[in-house]
Amino acid sequence: MNKALITLIDNYWDNPVWFAEDMLGFKADKWQSDVLMSIANYPKVSVRSGQGVGKTGLESIVIVWYLLTRPFPKVVATAPTRQQLYDVLWAEVAKWLVGSKVEQMLEWTKTKIYMKGYSERWWATAKTATRPENMQGFHEDYMLFVVDEASGVADPIMEAILGTLSGAENKLLLCGNPTRTSGTFYDSHNRDRDLYKTFKVSSMESPRTSKENIEMLKRKYHEGSDPWRVRVLGEFPKGESDSLISLEAVEMATMKEVNINNDYILNIGADIARYGADETIIAPRIGGKVFDLLTYSKQSTMETAGCILRAVDKFKNIYGQINKVKIKTDDDGLGAGVTDRLKEVVYQENLKYEIIPIQNGSDAIEKSNYYNKASEMWDVVRQELDENLSNYLQGREPTIQLPNDDKLIKQLSNRKYSIDSKGRIQIESKKEMKKRIGESPDRADAVIYSFAENRNTELSLLKGGRIWG
Ligand SMILES: Nc1ncnc2c1ncn2[C@@H]1O[C@H](COP(=O)(O)OP(=O)(O)OP(=O)(O)O)[C@@H](O)[C@H]1O
Ligand SMILES: [Mg+2]
């Protein structure tokens, strides 16, 4: 390998931001830097955004960086149409490469860029995402797939790409306008988001977008319409989604700190593992802030009760103002054993903690609006999160903060609901959800429980607005 290449590999292996600047004269915008560094550090990255923020530019940089900082790499760039692939993405690669410091190291054809001297084994290629065969048959240690307009790529092709990515240093970058609420790109921000590093970029925040264009879209469609969401905010359209809680509202709640200084009640929600693979999750909440979730696997009910009480001690130590503790655990299956044990300890040690067992299948307080208690508890949190989002959008302080936990985000925003024959909200059963997305919503449930109250207070608080004191 020649010396220039070794120097590039040594210097820029894990710093695409410097590579872009030093070698290509590309100064990344803030969000572009964040995505570039993630590509260096994670196997799969997915970016959804409004129009014109600089995705294709970013992808072209990733392609060139990977090509010049990995030994014998294979890079496949793809997009749903020939026009998008050649006239836009491939042209963008040329834009940054031509005249750059590394141009002379490479050789070009219409569909391939080779490393001079290694044309057979060191290249990037453009292939339209029209047939799965186009994506198969590459297996290399250093391989990168870049998919532009990823919402528009059909599932069999995305599956072929995912199936090809098996090497240790294989990477995938998906970018697109979130036009569709199904398919691999949608899943990468929803049910599969724990497998990806995800980003959302709004056209409003981007220095590159035309503000006249945004104004035009605002006049033409209203804010909140699907075209506005997709083309400006980088949000998936609402149209087809039947999730109770929106991804947007959940994500927003993970973004800002809320103040808990005047809150004196510690709420603990605990979802107790039922089956082998499930985890026990503890969600501590003070005021509007849910703290990082605590997770445990394979424990006895005694041990689990002990973990809950230790979590309480820890929070009481850190937050001296706490003078009230409410522990809410699911009372189904093994949960009942934990509730019993907690009650026993609290009685023996004369602790003034309230133990509140929660039965998901029991009647809702507002029986005419909700099929069961779980549906009601979830919808109460849905209302809070929607209000929190609308506060934020109107420039007011947010009131709810959730931990930035991809599994939690995925579970909260993926529970479907329907309207039953009596016109009530009925959330999908855990069993159905597990069948559909491969896991039951244990993290989400712990958080939901942390917001739930016992019957009487819940009733009065639901009527009066806020659900916590
Ligand atoms: N960091 C940067 N520095 C200079 N120019 C940039 C940068 N990022 C993007 N650009 C340029 O800005 C223009 C718009 O960016 P780009 O086409 O990448 O946006 P996009 O998000 O892919 O848009 P669309 O939503 O239409 O696909 C392009 O000409 C691109 O070369
Ligand atoms: Mg683009």
Coordinates of C-alpha atoms and ligand atoms in Angstrom, one line a residue:
M1 CA 0.0 0.0 0.0
N2 CA 1.4 3.4 -0.8
K3 CA 2.4 5.9 1.8
A4 CA -0.2 8.5 1.1
L5 CA -2.9 5.9 1.7
I6 CA -1.4 4.7 5.0
T7 CA -1.3 8.3 6.2
L8 CA -4.9 8.8 5.3
I9 CA -5.9 5.6 7.1
D10 CA -3.8 6.5 10.2
N11 CA -5.1 10.0 10.5
Y12 CA -8.7 9.8 9.5
W13 CA -9.9 6.3 10.4
D14 CA -12.3 7.6 13.0
N15 CA -12.5 11.2 12.2
P16 CA -14.6 11.8 9.0
V17 CA -15.2 15.5 10.1
W18 CA -11.5 16.3 9.9
F19 CA -11.2 14.3 6.7
A20 CA -14.0 16.2 5.1
E21 CA -12.5 19.5 6.0
D22 CA -8.8 18.7 5.4
M23 CA -9.2 16.6 2.2
L24 CA -12.4 17.8 0.6
G25 CA -12.8 21.3 1.8
F26 CA -16.2 20.4 3.2
K27 CA -17.0 22.2 6.5
A28 CA -19.8 20.1 8.1
D29 CA -22.8 21.8 9.7
K30 CA -23.3 20.9 13.3
W31 CA -25.7 18.1 12.7
Q32 CA -23.6 16.8 9.8
S33 CA -20.6 16.5 12.2
D34 CA -22.7 14.6 14.7
V35 CA -23.8 12.1 12.0
L36 CA -20.3 11.8 10.6
M37 CA -18.9 10.9 14.0
S38 CA -21.7 8.4 14.6
I39 CA -20.9 6.7 11.3
A40 CA -17.3 6.3 12.5
N41 CA -18.6 4.8 15.8
Y42 CA -21.7 2.8 15.0
P43 CA -22.6 0.1 12.4
K44 CA -25.9 1.6 11.5
V45 CA -27.0 5.2 11.3
S46 CA -30.3 6.5 10.0
V47 CA -31.2 10.2 9.4
R48 CA -34.6 11.5 8.7
S49 CA -35.0 15.2 7.8
G50 CA -37.0 17.9 6.1
Q51 CA -35.9 18.9 2.6
G52 CA -32.6 20.5 1.6
V53 CA -30.7 20.2 4.9
G54 CA -27.6 18.6 3.3
K55 CA -28.2 14.9 3.5
T56 CA -26.9 14.0 0.0
G57 CA -23.9 16.2 0.6
L58 CA -23.2 14.4 3.8
E59 CA -23.6 11.0 2.1
S60 CA -21.1 11.9 -0.6
I61 CA -18.6 12.8 2.1
V62 CA -19.2 9.5 3.9
I63 CA -18.6 7.6 0.7
V64 CA -15.3 9.3 0.0
W65 CA -14.1 9.1 3.6
Y66 CA -14.8 5.4 3.9
L67 CA -13.2 4.7 0.5
L68 CA -10.0 6.4 1.6
T69 CA -9.6 5.3 5.2
R70 CA -10.3 1.6 5.0
P71 CA -8.1 -1.0 3.4
F72 CA -9.7 -2.7 0.4
P73 CA -13.2 -1.4 1.0
K74 CA -16.3 -1.9 -1.0
V75 CA -18.7 1.0 -0.9
V76 CA -22.2 0.8 -2.5
A77 CA -24.2 3.9 -3.0
T78 CA -27.8 3.5 -3.8
A79 CA -31.1 5.4 -4.3
P80 CA -34.5 4.5 -5.6
T81 CA -34.2 5.9 -9.1
R82 CA -31.4 6.3 -11.6
Q83 CA -32.0 10.1 -11.6
Q84 CA -31.6 10.3 -7.9
L85 CA -28.6 8.1 -7.9
Y86 CA -26.5 9.4 -10.8
D87 CA -27.7 13.0 -11.3
V88 CA -27.9 13.8 -7.6
L89 CA -25.9 11.5 -5.3
W90 CA -23.1 10.5 -7.7
A91 CA -22.9 14.1 -9.0
E92 CA -22.5 15.2 -5.4
V93 CA -19.6 12.9 -4.9
A94 CA -18.0 14.4 -8.0
K95 CA -18.7 17.9 -6.7
W96 CA -16.5 17.3 -3.6
L97 CA -13.9 15.1 -5.1
V98 CA -13.0 17.0 -8.2
G99 CA -10.2 19.5 -7.4
S100 CA -9.7 18.0 -3.9
K101 CA -6.4 16.8 -2.5
V102 CA -7.4 13.1 -3.0
E103 CA -8.7 13.3 -6.5
Q104 CA -5.5 12.1 -8.1
M105 CA -5.5 8.9 -6.0
L106 CA -8.7 7.8 -7.7
E107 CA -10.0 6.8 -11.1
W108 CA -13.5 7.4 -12.3
T109 CA -16.1 5.7 -14.5
K110 CA -19.8 6.5 -14.7
T111 CA -20.7 3.9 -12.1
K112 CA -17.5 3.3 -10.2
I113 CA -14.6 5.0 -8.4
Y114 CA -11.4 3.0 -8.1
M115 CA -8.3 3.3 -6.1
K116 CA -5.5 3.7 -8.5
G117 CA -3.4 0.5 -8.5
Y118 CA -6.0 -1.6 -6.8
S119 CA -8.9 -1.3 -9.2
E120 CA -10.3 -4.8 -8.6
R121 CA -10.5 -4.7 -4.8
W122 CA -10.8 -1.1 -3.8
W123 CA -13.8 0.8 -5.0
A124 CA -17.1 2.6 -4.6
T125 CA -20.0 1.8 -6.9
A126 CA -23.4 3.3 -7.7
K127 CA -26.2 0.8 -8.0
T128 CA -29.9 1.6 -8.3
A129 CA -32.1 0.1 -5.6
T130 CA -34.4 -1.6 -8.1
R131 CA -33.4 -5.3 -7.8
P132 CA -32.3 -7.2 -4.7
E133 CA -29.6 -8.9 -6.8
N134 CA -27.9 -5.5 -7.1
M135 CA -27.2 -5.5 -3.4
Q136 CA -26.1 -9.1 -3.0
G137 CA -22.9 -11.0 -3.3
F138 CA -20.6 -8.5 -1.6
H139 CA -18.9 -9.8 1.5
E140 CA -15.9 -8.0 2.8
D141 CA -14.5 -6.8 6.1
Y142 CA -14.8 -3.2 5.1
M143 CA -18.1 -2.5 3.4
L144 CA -20.4 0.5 3.5
F145 CA -23.9 0.9 2.1
V146 CA -25.2 4.4 1.6
V147 CA -28.9 4.7 0.8
D148 CA -30.3 8.1 -0.3
E149 CA -34.0 8.7 -0.2
A150 CA -34.3 5.6 1.9
S151 CA -38.0 5.9 2.5
G152 CA -38.5 5.1 -1.2
V153 CA -36.5 1.9 -1.3
A154 CA -38.6 -1.2 -1.4
D155 CA -38.3 -3.7 1.5
P156 CA -36.9 -6.7 -0.5
I157 CA -34.0 -4.5 -1.5
M158 CA -33.4 -3.2 2.0
E159 CA -33.5 -6.8 3.3
A160 CA -30.9 -7.8 0.7
I161 CA -28.7 -4.9 2.0
L162 CA -29.2 -5.9 5.6
G163 CA -28.5 -9.5 4.8
T164 CA -25.2 -8.5 3.1
L165 CA -23.9 -6.6 6.2
S166 CA -22.3 -9.3 8.2
G167 CA -18.6 -8.3 8.3
A168 CA -17.1 -6.9 11.5
E169 CA -16.6 -3.4 10.1
N170 CA -19.6 -3.2 7.9
K171 CA -21.6 0.0 8.0
L172 CA -24.9 1.3 6.8
L173 CA -26.1 4.9 6.4
L174 CA -29.8 5.6 5.6
C175 CA -30.9 9.1 4.8
G176 CA -34.2 10.4 3.7
N177 CA -37.3 12.4 3.8
P178 CA -39.7 10.4 6.0
T179 CA -42.4 9.9 3.5
R180 CA -43.7 6.5 4.4
T181 CA -44.8 4.9 7.7
S182 CA -43.7 1.4 6.8
G183 CA -40.6 -0.2 5.6
T184 CA -37.0 -0.5 6.8
F185 CA -36.4 3.3 7.0
Y186 CA -39.5 3.8 9.1
D187 CA -38.6 0.8 11.3
S188 CA -35.1 2.2 11.8
H189 CA -36.7 5.2 13.7
N190 CA -39.4 3.1 15.3
R191 CA -39.5 -0.6 16.1
D192 CA -35.8 -1.2 15.3
R193 CA -34.4 2.0 16.6
D194 CA -32.3 0.3 19.2
L195 CA -30.3 -1.2 16.3
Y196 CA -29.5 2.2 14.8
K197 CA -28.1 5.6 15.8
T198 CA -30.9 7.9 14.7
F199 CA -31.1 11.5 13.9
K200 CA -33.8 13.9 13.0
V201 CA -33.1 17.2 11.3
S202 CA -35.7 19.9 10.7
S203 CA -35.4 22.2 7.8
M204 CA -36.2 25.1 10.1
E205 CA -33.0 24.5 12.0
S206 CA -30.8 24.1 9.0
P207 CA -28.7 26.9 7.7
R208 CA -28.9 25.5 4.1
T209 CA -32.7 25.5 3.5
S210 CA -34.5 28.2 1.7
K211 CA -36.6 30.1 4.1
E212 CA -38.8 31.3 1.3
N213 CA -39.5 27.7 0.4
I214 CA -40.5 27.0 4.0
E215 CA -42.8 30.0 4.1
M216 CA -44.4 28.9 0.9
L217 CA -45.0 25.4 2.3
K218 CA -46.4 27.0 5.5
R219 CA -48.9 29.0 3.4
K220 CA -49.8 26.2 1.2
Y221 CA -50.3 23.5 3.9
H222 CA -50.9 24.3 7.5
E223 CA -48.3 23.5 10.2
G224 CA -49.2 20.1 11.5
S225 CA -50.3 18.8 8.0
D226 CA -48.5 15.8 6.7
P227 CA -46.7 17.6 3.9
W228 CA -45.4 20.1 6.5
R229 CA -44.3 17.3 8.8
V230 CA -42.5 15.4 6.1
R231 CA -41.0 18.1 4.0
V232 CA -40.1 20.6 6.8
L233 CA -40.0 19.0 10.2
G234 CA -38.6 15.6 9.1
E235 CA -41.4 13.8 10.9
F236 CA -43.2 10.8 9.5
P237 CA -46.7 11.5 8.3
K238 CA -49.5 11.1 10.8
G239 CA -51.9 9.7 8.3
E240 CA -51.2 6.0 8.5
S241 CA -50.0 5.7 12.1
D242 CA -52.2 4.0 14.6
S243 CA -49.8 4.2 17.6
L244 CA -51.3 5.8 20.6
I245 CA -48.3 7.9 21.5
S246 CA -46.5 9.7 18.8
L247 CA -42.8 9.3 18.2
E248 CA -42.4 13.0 18.0
A249 CA -43.9 13.6 21.4
V250 CA -41.7 10.9 23.0
E251 CA -38.5 12.1 21.3
M252 CA -39.2 15.7 22.4
A253 CA -39.5 14.6 26.0
T254 CA -36.0 13.2 25.9
M255 CA -34.5 16.4 24.7
K256 CA -34.9 19.0 27.5
E257 CA -34.2 19.0 31.2
V258 CA -37.1 19.8 33.4
N259 CA -36.8 21.4 36.8
I260 CA -37.8 19.2 39.8
N261 CA -36.6 21.4 42.7
N262 CA -40.0 21.9 44.3
D263 CA -41.2 18.4 44.0
Y264 CA -41.2 16.2 47.1
I265 CA -42.9 13.0 45.9
L266 CA -40.8 10.1 44.7
N267 CA -42.8 7.8 42.4
I268 CA -41.4 4.4 41.5
G269 CA -43.0 2.4 38.6
A270 CA -41.9 -1.2 38.4
D271 CA -42.7 -3.7 35.7
I272 CA -41.9 -7.2 37.0
A273 CA -40.5 -9.8 34.6
R274 CA -42.8 -12.6 33.8
Y275 CA -41.0 -14.9 31.4
G276 CA -37.5 -16.0 30.9
A277 CA -36.3 -13.3 28.5
D278 CA -38.1 -10.4 30.1
E279 CA -36.4 -7.9 32.4
T280 CA -37.7 -6.3 35.6
I281 CA -37.6 -2.5 35.1
I282 CA -37.7 0.2 37.7
A283 CA -38.7 3.7 36.6
P284 CA -38.0 6.5 39.2
R285 CA -39.9 9.7 38.7
I286 CA -39.8 13.0 40.6
G287 CA -42.2 15.7 39.3
G288 CA -42.1 15.7 35.5
K289 CA -38.7 13.9 35.3
V290 CA -38.3 10.2 34.8
F291 CA -34.8 9.2 35.7
D292 CA -32.7 6.5 33.9
L293 CA -34.4 3.2 34.1
L294 CA -32.9 0.5 36.3
T295 CA -33.0 -3.0 34.8
Y296 CA -32.6 -6.5 36.3
S297 CA -33.0 -9.9 34.9
K298 CA -33.8 -13.3 36.5
Q299 CA -34.5 -12.4 40.1
S300 CA -36.7 -13.7 42.8
T301 CA -39.6 -11.5 44.1
M302 CA -37.7 -11.0 47.3
E303 CA -34.6 -9.7 45.5
T304 CA -36.8 -7.5 43.2
A305 CA -38.5 -5.9 46.3
G306 CA -35.0 -5.3 47.7
C307 CA -33.9 -3.5 44.5
I308 CA -36.9 -1.3 44.6
L309 CA -36.3 -0.3 48.2
R310 CA -32.7 0.4 47.6
A311 CA -33.6 2.6 44.6
V312 CA -35.9 4.5 47.0
D313 CA -33.1 5.0 49.5
K314 CA -30.7 6.2 46.8
F315 CA -33.1 8.8 45.6
K316 CA -34.0 9.9 49.1
N317 CA -30.3 10.4 49.8
I318 CA -29.7 12.4 46.6
Y319 CA -32.9 14.5 46.8
G320 CA -33.3 15.6 50.4
Q321 CA -36.6 17.3 49.8
I322 CA -38.5 14.0 49.2
N323 CA -41.0 13.4 51.9
K324 CA -43.4 11.0 50.2
V325 CA -42.8 7.8 48.3
K326 CA -45.3 5.9 46.1
I327 CA -44.3 2.6 44.7
K328 CA -46.4 1.2 41.9
T329 CA -45.9 -2.3 40.6
D330 CA -47.8 -4.4 38.3
D331 CA -49.8 -6.9 40.3
D332 CA -50.1 -9.5 37.5
G333 CA -48.2 -12.8 37.7
L334 CA -44.9 -12.5 39.7
G335 CA -45.7 -8.8 40.4
A336 CA -48.1 -9.9 43.0
G337 CA -45.3 -11.5 45.0
V338 CA -43.3 -8.4 44.8
T339 CA -46.2 -6.3 46.0
D340 CA -46.8 -8.6 48.9
R341 CA -43.2 -8.5 49.9
L342 CA -43.0 -4.7 49.7
K343 CA -46.1 -4.4 51.9
E344 CA -44.5 -6.7 54.4
V345 CA -41.2 -4.8 54.6
V346 CA -43.0 -1.5 54.7
Y347 CA -45.1 -2.7 57.6
Q348 CA -42.2 -4.3 59.5
E349 CA -39.9 -1.3 59.2
N350 CA -42.7 1.2 59.6
L351 CA -41.9 3.0 56.4
K352 CA -44.4 5.5 55.2
Y353 CA -44.3 4.4 51.7
E354 CA -47.5 3.9 49.7
I355 CA -47.6 0.6 47.8
I356 CA -50.0 0.7 44.9
P357 CA -50.6 -2.5 43.0
I358 CA -51.6 -2.0 39.4
Q359 CA -53.8 -4.4 37.5
N360 CA -53.6 -3.7 33.8
G361 CA -56.7 -5.6 32.9
S362 CA -58.9 -4.1 35.6
D363 CA -61.6 -1.5 34.9
A364 CA -60.6 2.0 33.9
I365 CA -61.8 4.9 36.1
E366 CA -63.5 6.4 33.1
K367 CA -65.1 3.2 32.0
S368 CA -67.0 4.9 29.2
N369 CA -63.7 6.1 27.6
Y370 CA -61.3 3.3 28.1
Y371 CA -61.5 -0.5 27.5
N372 CA -59.4 -1.2 30.6
K373 CA -57.0 0.3 33.1
A374 CA -53.9 -0.1 30.9
S375 CA -55.6 1.8 28.0
E376 CA -56.4 4.6 30.4
M377 CA -53.0 4.8 32.0
W378 CA -51.3 4.9 28.6
D379 CA -53.7 7.5 27.3
V380 CA -53.1 9.7 30.4
V381 CA -49.4 9.7 29.6
R382 CA -50.2 10.3 25.9
Q383 CA -52.1 13.4 26.9
E384 CA -49.2 14.7 29.0
L385 CA -46.6 14.0 26.3
D386 CA -48.8 15.8 23.7
E387 CA -49.2 18.8 25.9
N388 CA -45.5 18.8 26.6
L389 CA -44.8 18.8 22.8
S390 CA -47.2 21.6 22.2
N391 CA -45.7 23.6 25.0
Y392 CA -42.3 23.2 23.4
L393 CA -43.5 24.1 19.9
Q394 CA -45.0 27.2 21.3
G395 CA -41.8 28.2 23.0
R396 CA -42.9 27.3 26.6
E397 CA -41.0 25.3 29.1
P398 CA -41.4 21.5 28.8
T399 CA -42.9 19.7 31.7
I400 CA -41.9 16.1 31.1
Q401 CA -38.5 14.6 30.7
L402 CA -37.9 11.0 29.8
P403 CA -34.5 9.2 29.8
N404 CA -33.0 9.1 26.3
D405 CA -33.3 5.3 26.1
D406 CA -33.9 3.9 22.6
K407 CA -35.8 0.8 23.8
L408 CA -38.1 3.0 25.9
I409 CA -38.7 5.4 23.0
K410 CA -39.5 2.5 20.7
Q411 CA -41.9 0.9 23.1
L412 CA -43.7 4.0 24.0
S413 CA -44.2 5.1 20.4
N414 CA -45.1 1.7 19.1
R415 CA -48.1 0.5 21.1
K416 CA -51.0 0.5 18.8
Y417 CA -54.6 1.2 19.7
S418 CA -58.1 0.7 18.3
I419 CA -61.5 1.8 19.2
D420 CA -63.7 -1.0 20.6
S421 CA -67.4 -1.6 19.8
K422 CA -68.4 0.8 22.6
G423 CA -66.2 3.6 21.1
R424 CA -63.6 3.3 23.8
I425 CA -59.8 3.4 23.4
Q426 CA -58.3 -0.1 23.6
I427 CA -54.6 -0.5 23.5
E428 CA -53.0 -3.5 21.9
S429 CA -52.4 -6.4 24.2
K430 CA -48.8 -7.1 25.3
K431 CA -49.0 -10.4 23.6
E432 CA -49.9 -8.9 20.3
M433 CA -47.2 -6.3 20.6
K434 CA -44.7 -8.9 21.4
K435 CA -45.7 -10.8 18.3
R436 CA -45.5 -7.7 16.2
I437 CA -42.2 -6.1 17.3
G438 CA -40.5 -8.9 19.1
E439 CA -40.7 -7.5 22.6
S440 CA -43.3 -6.6 25.2
P441 CA -43.3 -3.0 26.4
D442 CA -41.7 -3.5 29.8
R443 CA -39.7 -0.3 29.9
A444 CA -42.6 1.7 28.7
D445 CA -44.9 0.1 31.3
A446 CA -42.6 0.9 34.1
V447 CA -42.7 4.6 33.1
I448 CA -46.5 4.5 32.6
Y449 CA -46.8 3.0 36.1
S450 CA -44.6 5.8 37.5
F451 CA -47.2 8.2 36.3
A452 CA -50.2 6.2 37.5
E453 CA -51.9 6.9 40.8
N454 CA -54.2 5.0 43.0
R455 CA -57.9 5.0 42.2
N456 CA -59.1 7.9 44.3
T457 CA -56.3 10.4 43.6
E458 CA -56.2 9.4 40.0
L459 CA -59.8 10.1 39.6
S460 CA -59.7 13.6 41.2
L461 CA -56.4 14.5 39.4
L462 CA -57.6 13.2 36.1
K463 CA -60.7 15.5 36.5
G464 CA -58.6 18.4 37.6
G465 CA -55.9 18.2 34.9
R466 CA -52.5 17.3 36.2
I467 CA -51.8 13.8 37.2
W468 CA -49.1 14.4 39.8
G469 CA -48.7 16.5 42.8
Ligands
LIG1 N1 -21.6 21.3 4.8 C1 -21.8 21.8 3.6 N2 -21.0 22.7 3.0 C2 -21.3 23.3 1.8 N3 -22.3 22.9 1.0 C3 -23.1 21.9 1.5 C4 -22.9 21.3 2.8 N4 -23.9 20.4 3.0 C5 -24.6 20.4 1.9 N5 -24.2 21.3 1.0 C6 -24.8 21.7 -0.3 O1 -26.1 22.2 -0.1 C7 -27.0 21.8 -1.1 C8 -28.2 21.0 -0.6 O2 -27.8 19.9 0.1 P1 -28.3 18.4 -0.2 O3 -28.6 18.2 -1.6 O4 -27.2 17.5 0.4 O5 -29.6 18.4 0.7 P2 -30.6 17.2 0.9 O6 -30.9 17.2 2.4 O7 -30.1 16.0 0.3 O8 -31.8 17.7 0.1 P3 -33.1 16.9 -0.4 O9 -34.1 16.9 0.8 O10 -33.6 17.8 -1.5 O11 -32.6 15.6 -0.8 C9 -26.1 20.9 -2.1 O12 -25.7 21.7 -3.1 C10 -24.9 20.5 -1.2 O13 -23.8 20.3 -2.0
MG2 MG -30.9 14.7 -1.1

